Short mmCIF file of C-alpha atoms and ligand atoms in Angstrom, two decimals:
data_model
loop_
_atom_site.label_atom_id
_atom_site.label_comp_id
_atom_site.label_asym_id
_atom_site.label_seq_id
_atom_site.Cartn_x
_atom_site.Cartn_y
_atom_site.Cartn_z
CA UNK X 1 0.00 0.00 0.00
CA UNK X 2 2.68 2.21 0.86
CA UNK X 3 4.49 1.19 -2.09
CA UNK X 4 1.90 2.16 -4.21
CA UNK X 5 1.61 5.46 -2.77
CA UNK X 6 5.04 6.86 -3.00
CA UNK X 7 5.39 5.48 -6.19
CA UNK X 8 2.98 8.45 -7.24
CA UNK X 9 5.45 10.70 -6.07
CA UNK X 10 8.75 9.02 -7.14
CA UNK X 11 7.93 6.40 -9.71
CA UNK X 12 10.95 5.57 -10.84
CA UNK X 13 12.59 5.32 -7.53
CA UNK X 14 13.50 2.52 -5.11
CA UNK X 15 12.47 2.86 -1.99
CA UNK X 16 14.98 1.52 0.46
CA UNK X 17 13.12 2.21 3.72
CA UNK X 18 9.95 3.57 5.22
CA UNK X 19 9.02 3.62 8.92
CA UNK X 20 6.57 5.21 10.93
CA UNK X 21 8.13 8.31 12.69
CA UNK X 22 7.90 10.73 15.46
CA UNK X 23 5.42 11.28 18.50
CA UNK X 24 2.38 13.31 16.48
CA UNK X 25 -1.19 12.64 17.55
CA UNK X 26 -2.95 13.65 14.44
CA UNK X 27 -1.46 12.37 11.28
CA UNK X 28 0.17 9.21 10.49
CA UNK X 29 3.67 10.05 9.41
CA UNK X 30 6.76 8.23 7.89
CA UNK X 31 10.02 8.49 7.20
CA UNK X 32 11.25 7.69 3.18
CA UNK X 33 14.47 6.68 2.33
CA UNK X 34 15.21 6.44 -1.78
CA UNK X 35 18.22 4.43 -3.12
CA UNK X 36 20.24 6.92 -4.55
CA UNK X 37 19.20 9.56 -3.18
CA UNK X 38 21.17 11.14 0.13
CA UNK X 39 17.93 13.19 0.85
CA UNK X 40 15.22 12.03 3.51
CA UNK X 41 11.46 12.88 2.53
CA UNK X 42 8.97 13.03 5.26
CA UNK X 43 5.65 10.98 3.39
CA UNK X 44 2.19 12.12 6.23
CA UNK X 45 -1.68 10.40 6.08
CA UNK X 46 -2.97 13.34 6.46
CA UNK X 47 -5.99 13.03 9.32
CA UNK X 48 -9.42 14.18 7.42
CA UNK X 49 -11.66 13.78 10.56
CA UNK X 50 -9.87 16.43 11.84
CA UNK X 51 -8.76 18.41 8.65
CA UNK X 52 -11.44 18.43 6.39
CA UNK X 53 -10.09 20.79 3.79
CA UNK X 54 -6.45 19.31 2.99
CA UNK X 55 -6.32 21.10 0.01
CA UNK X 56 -6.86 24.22 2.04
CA UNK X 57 -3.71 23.16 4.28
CA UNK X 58 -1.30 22.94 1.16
CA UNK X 59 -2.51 25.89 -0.19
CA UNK X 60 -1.66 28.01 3.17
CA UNK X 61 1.92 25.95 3.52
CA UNK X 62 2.42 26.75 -0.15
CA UNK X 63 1.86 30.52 0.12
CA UNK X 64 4.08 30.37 3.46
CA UNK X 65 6.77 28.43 2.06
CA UNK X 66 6.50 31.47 -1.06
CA UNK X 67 7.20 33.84 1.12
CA UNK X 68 9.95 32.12 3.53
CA UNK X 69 12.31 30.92 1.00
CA UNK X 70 12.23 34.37 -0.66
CA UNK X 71 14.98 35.10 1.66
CA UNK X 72 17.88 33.46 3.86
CA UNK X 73 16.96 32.68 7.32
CA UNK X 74 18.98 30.79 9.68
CA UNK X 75 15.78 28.35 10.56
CA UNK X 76 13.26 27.15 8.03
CA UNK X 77 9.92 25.35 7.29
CA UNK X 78 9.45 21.81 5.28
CA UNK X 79 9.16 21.92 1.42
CA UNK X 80 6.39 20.71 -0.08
CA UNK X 81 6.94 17.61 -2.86
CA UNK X 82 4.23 17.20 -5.50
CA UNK X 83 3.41 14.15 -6.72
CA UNK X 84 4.96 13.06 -10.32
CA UNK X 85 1.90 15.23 -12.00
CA UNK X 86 2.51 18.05 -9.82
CA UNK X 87 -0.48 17.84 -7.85
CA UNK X 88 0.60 18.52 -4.00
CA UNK X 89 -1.73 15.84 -2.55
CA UNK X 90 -2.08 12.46 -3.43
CA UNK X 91 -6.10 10.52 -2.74
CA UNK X 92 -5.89 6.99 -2.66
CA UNK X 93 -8.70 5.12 -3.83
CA UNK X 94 -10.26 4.67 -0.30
CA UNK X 95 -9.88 8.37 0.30
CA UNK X 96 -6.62 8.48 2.38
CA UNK X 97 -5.50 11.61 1.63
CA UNK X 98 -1.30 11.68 1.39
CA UNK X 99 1.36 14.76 1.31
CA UNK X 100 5.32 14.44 0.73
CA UNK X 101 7.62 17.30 2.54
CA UNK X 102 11.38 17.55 2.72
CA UNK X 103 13.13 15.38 6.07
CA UNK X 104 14.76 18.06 7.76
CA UNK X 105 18.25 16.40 7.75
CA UNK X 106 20.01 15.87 10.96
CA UNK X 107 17.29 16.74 12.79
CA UNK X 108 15.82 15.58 16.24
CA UNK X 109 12.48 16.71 18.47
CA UNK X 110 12.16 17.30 21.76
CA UNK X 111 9.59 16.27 24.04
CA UNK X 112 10.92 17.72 27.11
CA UNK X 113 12.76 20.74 27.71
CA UNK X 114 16.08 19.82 29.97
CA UNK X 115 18.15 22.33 29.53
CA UNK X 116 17.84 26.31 29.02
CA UNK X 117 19.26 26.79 25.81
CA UNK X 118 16.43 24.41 24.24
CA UNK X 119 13.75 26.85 25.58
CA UNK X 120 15.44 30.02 24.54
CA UNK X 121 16.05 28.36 21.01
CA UNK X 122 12.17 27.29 21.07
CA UNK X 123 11.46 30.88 22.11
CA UNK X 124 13.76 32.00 19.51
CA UNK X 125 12.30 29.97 16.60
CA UNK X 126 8.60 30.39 17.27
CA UNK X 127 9.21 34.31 17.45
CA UNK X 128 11.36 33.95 14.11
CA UNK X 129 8.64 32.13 12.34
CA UNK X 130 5.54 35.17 13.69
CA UNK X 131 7.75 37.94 11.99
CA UNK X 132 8.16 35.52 8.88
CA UNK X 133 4.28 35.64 8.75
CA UNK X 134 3.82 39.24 10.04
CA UNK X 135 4.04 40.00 6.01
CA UNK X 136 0.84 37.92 5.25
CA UNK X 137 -2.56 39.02 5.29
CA UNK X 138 -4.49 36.70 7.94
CA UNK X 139 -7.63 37.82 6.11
CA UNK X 140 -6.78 35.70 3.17
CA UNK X 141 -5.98 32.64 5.13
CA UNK X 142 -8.60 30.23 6.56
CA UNK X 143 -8.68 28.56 9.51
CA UNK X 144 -8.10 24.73 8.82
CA UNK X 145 -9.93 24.18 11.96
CA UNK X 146 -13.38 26.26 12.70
CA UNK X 147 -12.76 28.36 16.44
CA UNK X 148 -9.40 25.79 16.88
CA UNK X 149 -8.85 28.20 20.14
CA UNK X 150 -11.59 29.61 20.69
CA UNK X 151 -12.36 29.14 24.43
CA UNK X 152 -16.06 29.26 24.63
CA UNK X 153 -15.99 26.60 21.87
CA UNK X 154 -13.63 24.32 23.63
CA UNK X 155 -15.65 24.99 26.77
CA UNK X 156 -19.54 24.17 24.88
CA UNK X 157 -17.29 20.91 24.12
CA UNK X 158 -16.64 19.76 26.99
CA UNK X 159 -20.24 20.70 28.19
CA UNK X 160 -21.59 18.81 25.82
CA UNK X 161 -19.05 15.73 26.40
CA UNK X 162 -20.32 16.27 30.47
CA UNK X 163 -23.91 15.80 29.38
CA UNK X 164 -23.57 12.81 27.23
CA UNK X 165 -20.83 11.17 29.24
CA UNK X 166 -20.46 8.42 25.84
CA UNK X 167 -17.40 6.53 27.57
CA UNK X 168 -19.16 6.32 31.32
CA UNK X 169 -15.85 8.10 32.97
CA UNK X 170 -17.97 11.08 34.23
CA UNK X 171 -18.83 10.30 38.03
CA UNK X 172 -14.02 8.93 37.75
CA UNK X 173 -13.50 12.02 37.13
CA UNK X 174 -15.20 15.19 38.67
CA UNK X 175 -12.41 16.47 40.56
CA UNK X 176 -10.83 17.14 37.28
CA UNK X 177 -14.09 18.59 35.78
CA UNK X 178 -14.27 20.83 38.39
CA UNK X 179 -11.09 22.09 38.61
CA UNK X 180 -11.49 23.17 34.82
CA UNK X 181 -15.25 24.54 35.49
CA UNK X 182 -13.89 26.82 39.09
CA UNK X 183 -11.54 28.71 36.09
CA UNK X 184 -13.68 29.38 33.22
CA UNK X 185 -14.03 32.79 33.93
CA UNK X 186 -10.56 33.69 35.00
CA UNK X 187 -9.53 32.42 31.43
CA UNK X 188 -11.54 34.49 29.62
CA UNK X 189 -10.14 37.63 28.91
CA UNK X 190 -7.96 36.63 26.12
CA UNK X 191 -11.29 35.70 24.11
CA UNK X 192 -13.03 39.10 25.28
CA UNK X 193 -10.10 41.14 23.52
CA UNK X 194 -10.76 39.08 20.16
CA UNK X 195 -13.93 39.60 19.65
CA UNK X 196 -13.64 43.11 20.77
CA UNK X 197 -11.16 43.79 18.37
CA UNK X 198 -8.36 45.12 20.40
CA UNK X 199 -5.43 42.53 19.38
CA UNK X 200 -4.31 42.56 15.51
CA UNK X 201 -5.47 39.35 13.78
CA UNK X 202 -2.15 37.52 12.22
CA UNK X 203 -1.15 34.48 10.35
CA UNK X 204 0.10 32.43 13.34
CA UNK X 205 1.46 28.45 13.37
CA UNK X 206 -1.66 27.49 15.87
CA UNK X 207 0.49 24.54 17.14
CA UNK X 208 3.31 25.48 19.08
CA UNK X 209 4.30 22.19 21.23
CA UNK X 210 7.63 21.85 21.47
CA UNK X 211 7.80 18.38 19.35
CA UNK X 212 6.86 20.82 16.42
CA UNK X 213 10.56 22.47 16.04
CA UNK X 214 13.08 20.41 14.75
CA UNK X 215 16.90 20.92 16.39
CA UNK X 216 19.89 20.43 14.90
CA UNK X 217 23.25 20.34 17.22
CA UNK X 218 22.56 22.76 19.58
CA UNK X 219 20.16 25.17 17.51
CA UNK X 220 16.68 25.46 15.93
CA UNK X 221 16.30 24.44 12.34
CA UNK X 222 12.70 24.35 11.15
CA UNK X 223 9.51 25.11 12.18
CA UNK X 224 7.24 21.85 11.31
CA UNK X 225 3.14 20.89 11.39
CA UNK X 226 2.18 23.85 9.55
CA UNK X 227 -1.62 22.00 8.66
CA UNK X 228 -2.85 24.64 11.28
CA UNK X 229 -1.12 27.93 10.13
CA UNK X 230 -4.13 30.59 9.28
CA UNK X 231 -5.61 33.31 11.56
CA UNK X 232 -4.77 33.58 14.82
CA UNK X 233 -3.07 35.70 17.36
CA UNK X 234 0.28 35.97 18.80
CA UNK X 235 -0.69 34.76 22.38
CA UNK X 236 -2.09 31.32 20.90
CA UNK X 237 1.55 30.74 19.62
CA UNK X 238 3.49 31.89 22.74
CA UNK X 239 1.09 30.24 25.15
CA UNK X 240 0.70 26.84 23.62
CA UNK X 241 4.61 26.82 22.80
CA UNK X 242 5.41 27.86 27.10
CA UNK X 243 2.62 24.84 27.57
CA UNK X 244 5.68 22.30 26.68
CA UNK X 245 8.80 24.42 26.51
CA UNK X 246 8.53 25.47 30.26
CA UNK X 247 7.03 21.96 31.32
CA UNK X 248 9.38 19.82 33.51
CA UNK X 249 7.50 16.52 32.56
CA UNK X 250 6.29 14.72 29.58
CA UNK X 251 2.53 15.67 28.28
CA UNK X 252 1.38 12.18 29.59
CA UNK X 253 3.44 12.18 32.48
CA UNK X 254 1.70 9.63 35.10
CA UNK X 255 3.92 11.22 38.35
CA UNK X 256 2.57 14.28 38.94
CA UNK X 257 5.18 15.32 41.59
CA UNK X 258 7.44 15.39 38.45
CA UNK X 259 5.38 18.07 36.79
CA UNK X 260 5.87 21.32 37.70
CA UNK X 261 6.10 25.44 35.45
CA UNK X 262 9.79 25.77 35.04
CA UNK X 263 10.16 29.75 35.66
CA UNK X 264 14.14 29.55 34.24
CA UNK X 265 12.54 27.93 30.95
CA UNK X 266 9.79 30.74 30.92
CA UNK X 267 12.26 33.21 30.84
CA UNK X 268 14.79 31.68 28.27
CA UNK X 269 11.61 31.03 25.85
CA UNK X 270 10.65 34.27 26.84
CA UNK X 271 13.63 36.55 26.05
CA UNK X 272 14.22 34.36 22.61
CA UNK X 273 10.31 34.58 21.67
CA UNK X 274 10.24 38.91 22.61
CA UNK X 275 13.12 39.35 20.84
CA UNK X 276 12.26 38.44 17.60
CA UNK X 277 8.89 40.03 18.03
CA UNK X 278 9.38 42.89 19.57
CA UNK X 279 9.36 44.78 16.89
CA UNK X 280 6.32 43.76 15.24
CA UNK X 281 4.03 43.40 18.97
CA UNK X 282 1.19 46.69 19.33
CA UNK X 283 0.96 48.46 22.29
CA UNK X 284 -2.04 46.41 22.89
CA UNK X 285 -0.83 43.18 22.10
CA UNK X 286 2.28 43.77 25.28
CA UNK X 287 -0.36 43.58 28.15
CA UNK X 288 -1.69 40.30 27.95
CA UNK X 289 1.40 37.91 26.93
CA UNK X 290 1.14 36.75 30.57
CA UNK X 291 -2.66 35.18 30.57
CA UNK X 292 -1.24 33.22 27.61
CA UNK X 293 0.37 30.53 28.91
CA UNK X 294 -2.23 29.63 31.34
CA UNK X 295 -4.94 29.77 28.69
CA UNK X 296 -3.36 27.26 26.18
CA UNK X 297 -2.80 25.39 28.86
CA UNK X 298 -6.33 25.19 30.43
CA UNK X 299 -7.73 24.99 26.43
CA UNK X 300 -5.80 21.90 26.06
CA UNK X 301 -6.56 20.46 29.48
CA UNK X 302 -10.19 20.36 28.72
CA UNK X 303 -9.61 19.35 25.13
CA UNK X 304 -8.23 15.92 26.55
CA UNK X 305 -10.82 15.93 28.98
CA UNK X 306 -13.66 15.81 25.98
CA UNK X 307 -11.99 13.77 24.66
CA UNK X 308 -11.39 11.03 27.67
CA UNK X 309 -15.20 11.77 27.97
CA UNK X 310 -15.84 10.95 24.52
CA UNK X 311 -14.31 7.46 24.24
CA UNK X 312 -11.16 8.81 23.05
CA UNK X 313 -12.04 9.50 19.72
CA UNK X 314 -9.60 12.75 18.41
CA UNK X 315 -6.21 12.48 20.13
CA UNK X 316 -4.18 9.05 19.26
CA UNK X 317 -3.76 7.11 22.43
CA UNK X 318 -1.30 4.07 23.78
CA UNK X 319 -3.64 3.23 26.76
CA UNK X 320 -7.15 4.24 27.89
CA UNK X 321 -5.89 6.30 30.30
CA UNK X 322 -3.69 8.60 27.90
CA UNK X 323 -6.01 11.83 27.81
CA UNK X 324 -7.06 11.76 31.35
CA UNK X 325 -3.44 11.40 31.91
CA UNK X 326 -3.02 14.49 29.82
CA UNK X 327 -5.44 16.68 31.40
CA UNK X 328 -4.04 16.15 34.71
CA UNK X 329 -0.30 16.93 33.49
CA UNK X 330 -2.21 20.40 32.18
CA UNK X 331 -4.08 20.69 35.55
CA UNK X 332 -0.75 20.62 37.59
CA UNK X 333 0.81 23.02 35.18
CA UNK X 334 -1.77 25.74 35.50
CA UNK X 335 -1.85 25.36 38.96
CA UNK X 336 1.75 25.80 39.13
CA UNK X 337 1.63 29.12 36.61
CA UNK X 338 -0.74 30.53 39.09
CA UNK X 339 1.66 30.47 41.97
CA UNK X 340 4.34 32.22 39.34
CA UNK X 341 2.10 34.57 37.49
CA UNK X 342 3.72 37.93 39.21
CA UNK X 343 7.26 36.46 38.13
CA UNK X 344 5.91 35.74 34.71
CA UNK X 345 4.69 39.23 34.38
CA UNK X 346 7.71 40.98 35.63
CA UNK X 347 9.49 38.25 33.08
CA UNK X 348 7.91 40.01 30.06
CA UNK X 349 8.02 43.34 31.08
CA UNK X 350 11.90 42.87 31.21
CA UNK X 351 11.72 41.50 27.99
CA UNK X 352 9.36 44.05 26.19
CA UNK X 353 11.62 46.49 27.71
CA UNK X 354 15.16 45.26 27.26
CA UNK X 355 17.29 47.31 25.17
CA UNK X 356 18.81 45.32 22.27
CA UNK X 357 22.29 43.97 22.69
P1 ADP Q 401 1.21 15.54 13.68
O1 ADP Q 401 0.24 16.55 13.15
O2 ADP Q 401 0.65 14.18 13.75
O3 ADP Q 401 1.79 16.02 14.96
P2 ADP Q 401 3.76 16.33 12.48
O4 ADP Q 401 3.72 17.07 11.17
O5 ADP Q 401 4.04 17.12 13.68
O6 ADP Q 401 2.39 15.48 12.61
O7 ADP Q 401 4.83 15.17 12.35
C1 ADP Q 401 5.02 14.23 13.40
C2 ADP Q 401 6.49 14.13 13.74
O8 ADP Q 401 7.24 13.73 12.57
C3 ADP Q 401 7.16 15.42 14.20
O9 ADP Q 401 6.97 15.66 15.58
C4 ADP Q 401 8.62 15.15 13.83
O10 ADP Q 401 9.22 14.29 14.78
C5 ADP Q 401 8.50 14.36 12.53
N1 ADP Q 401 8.59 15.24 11.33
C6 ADP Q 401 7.53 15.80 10.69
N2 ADP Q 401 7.95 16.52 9.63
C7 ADP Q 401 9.30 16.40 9.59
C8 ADP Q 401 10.33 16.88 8.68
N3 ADP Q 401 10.02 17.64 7.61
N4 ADP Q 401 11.62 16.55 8.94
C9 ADP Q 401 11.94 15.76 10.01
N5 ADP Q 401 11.01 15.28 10.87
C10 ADP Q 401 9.71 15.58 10.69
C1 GN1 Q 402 -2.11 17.97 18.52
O1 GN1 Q 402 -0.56 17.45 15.80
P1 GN1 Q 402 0.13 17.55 17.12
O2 GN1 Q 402 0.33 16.26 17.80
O3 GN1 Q 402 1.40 18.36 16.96
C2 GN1 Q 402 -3.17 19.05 18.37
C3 GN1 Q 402 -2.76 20.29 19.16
C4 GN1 Q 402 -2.58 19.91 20.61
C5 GN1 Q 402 -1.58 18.77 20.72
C6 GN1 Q 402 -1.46 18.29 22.12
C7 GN1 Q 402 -4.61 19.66 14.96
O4 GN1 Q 402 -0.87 18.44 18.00
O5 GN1 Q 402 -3.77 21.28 19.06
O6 GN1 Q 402 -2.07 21.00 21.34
O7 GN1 Q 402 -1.95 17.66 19.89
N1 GN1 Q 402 -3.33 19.37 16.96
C8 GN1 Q 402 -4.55 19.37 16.41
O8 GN1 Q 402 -0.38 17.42 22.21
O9 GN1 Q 402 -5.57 19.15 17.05
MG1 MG Q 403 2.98 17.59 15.43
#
């Protein structure tokens, strides 16, 4: 099957290996190796359940990938490869939808931050890759996934997840619930400012974990899982990213004394993520950055939590504890941003404020 697929792309190659690869939970991905060829290709299934316009995706990495490799940057995005035909997606005839990009070469992921230099190069990257975009017009990019971050979305999801309790894991479970439902309000600000206007709509990444920057050595070298770049703003990039990049512990940790907001990895992200954007960030945009964190945070907390309530049915999972196990890692982060918040703030101010070496 495989076979037949890449040959669509390359068919007058060999293929001398192809393996599943990396840790993502929404497509299925593989690594291609070609005999003679000293190039990697990355070949990804891409996951229409959740994306239900691919064509939409490849037409937003396409236009991004215009614009990026007009210049020379020391970090960099994957390169789309169309099939034989030229087409950039391939359907197979039971509908699996299939996209080749470039293998970043000599590359490696992270899953957890261990050292400070990772989270200032995260920091450093993500901030790179929001001025890259800052030339694009988010008006003429579409969301690949309706209200992705919108919080009273996530939250009417989870409501209605509570209600129908599909799986039976409700009555397991209501400390968790509860914990989520005490800070709905305190979340909501973020949201207020959008609709209100206030904060500049941009084309953003959407996806910031820290498994979705490739390293190489001892520096970032491309900014991957671009199926959610569209509209956005710059909090949903720096929040989600801090999520992971300031997180002691795994996203599925189990031990949750293990899991704790690493203020040293806040502030490395932090002072690599400001100062790329500095320059581009409104007056407006400066007073926030601090909810951020704690909002991505709590949005994907109860995202797992639908979806432990649901049967499991979005995220990929090794065991039928995975999500639950997720929400709780989230849960013990926020409550461990909440005891930091007034060093976060003074953090950013620092940052915003610093006067370039
Ligand atoms: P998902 O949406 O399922 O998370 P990703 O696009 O993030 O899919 O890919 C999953 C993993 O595959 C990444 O975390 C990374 O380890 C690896 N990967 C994806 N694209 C590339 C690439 N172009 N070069 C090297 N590794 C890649
Ligand atoms: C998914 O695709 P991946 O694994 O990088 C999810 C993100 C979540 C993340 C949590 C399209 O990211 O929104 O933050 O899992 N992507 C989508 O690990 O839902
Ligand atoms: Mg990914």
């Amino acid at each position: 099957m495989l076979h037949n697929i890449i040959k669509i792309f390359f068919p007058y190659s060999i293929v001398t290996e192809v393996k599943p690869f990396g840790h993502g939970h929404i497509n299925n991905t593989y690594k291609l190796d070609l005999r003679d060829e000293k190039k990697s290709y990355i070949l990804q299934q891409i996951n229409t359940d959740v994306f239900k316009d691919p064509h939409g995706i490849c037409d937003s990495h396409d236009r991004l990938q215009d614009e990026i490799f007009k210049g020379q940057h020391p970090i960099t995005i994957a390169e789309l490869i169309p099939t034989a035909d030229g087409k950039k997606l391939y359907t197979d005839p039971e509908g699996g939808v299939w996209r080749m990009t470039s293998f970043i070469e000599d590359s490696y992921t992270v899953d957890v931050v261990k050292e400070g230099w990772q989270a200032f190069e995260a920091g450093n990257a993500f901030g790179w890759f929001a001025r890259a975009c800052d030339k694009l017009d988010a008006n003429t990019f579409k969301e690949s996934i309706k209200d992705f971050h919108r919080l009273s979305f996530r939250l009417r999801q989870l409501n209605e997840a509570i209600d129908a309790d599909k799986a039976g894991r409700l009555e397991s479970i209501k400390e968790i619930v509860k914990f989520y439902k005490d800070r709905e309000a305190s979340v909501s600000a973020i949201e207020r400012l959008v609709d209100e206007g206030k904060i500049p709509l941009r084309v953003v990444h959407n996806d910031t974990k820290i498994n979705n920057l490739l390293f190489r050595d001892k520096s970032a070298a491309a900014v991957i899982d671009l199926d959610t770049v569209g509209p956005g703003i710059l909090y949903y990039d720096y929040g989600d990213a801090l999520r992971t990049s300031a997180s002691t512990a795994a996203e599925d940790e189990k031990d949750l004394e293990k899991v704790h907001f690493n203020i040293d990895s806040f502030r490395a992200f932090t002072n690599g993520y400001i100062g790329q954007v500095k320059t581009i960030v409104s007056d407006e945009e400066e007073e926030l950055f601090y909810m951020a964190p704690m909002l991505m945070t709590y949005i994907m907390g109860i995202r797992f939590l639908a979806d432990y309530l649901n049967g499991d049915v979005y995220y990929k999972v090794a065991h039928k504890e995975h999500n639950i196990d997720r929400s709780k890692v989230q849960k013990k982060l926020i409550e461990s941003m909440e005891m930091q918040v007034d060093e976060m703030k003074k953090i950013i101010d620092n940052a915003l404020n610093a006067i370039p070496a």
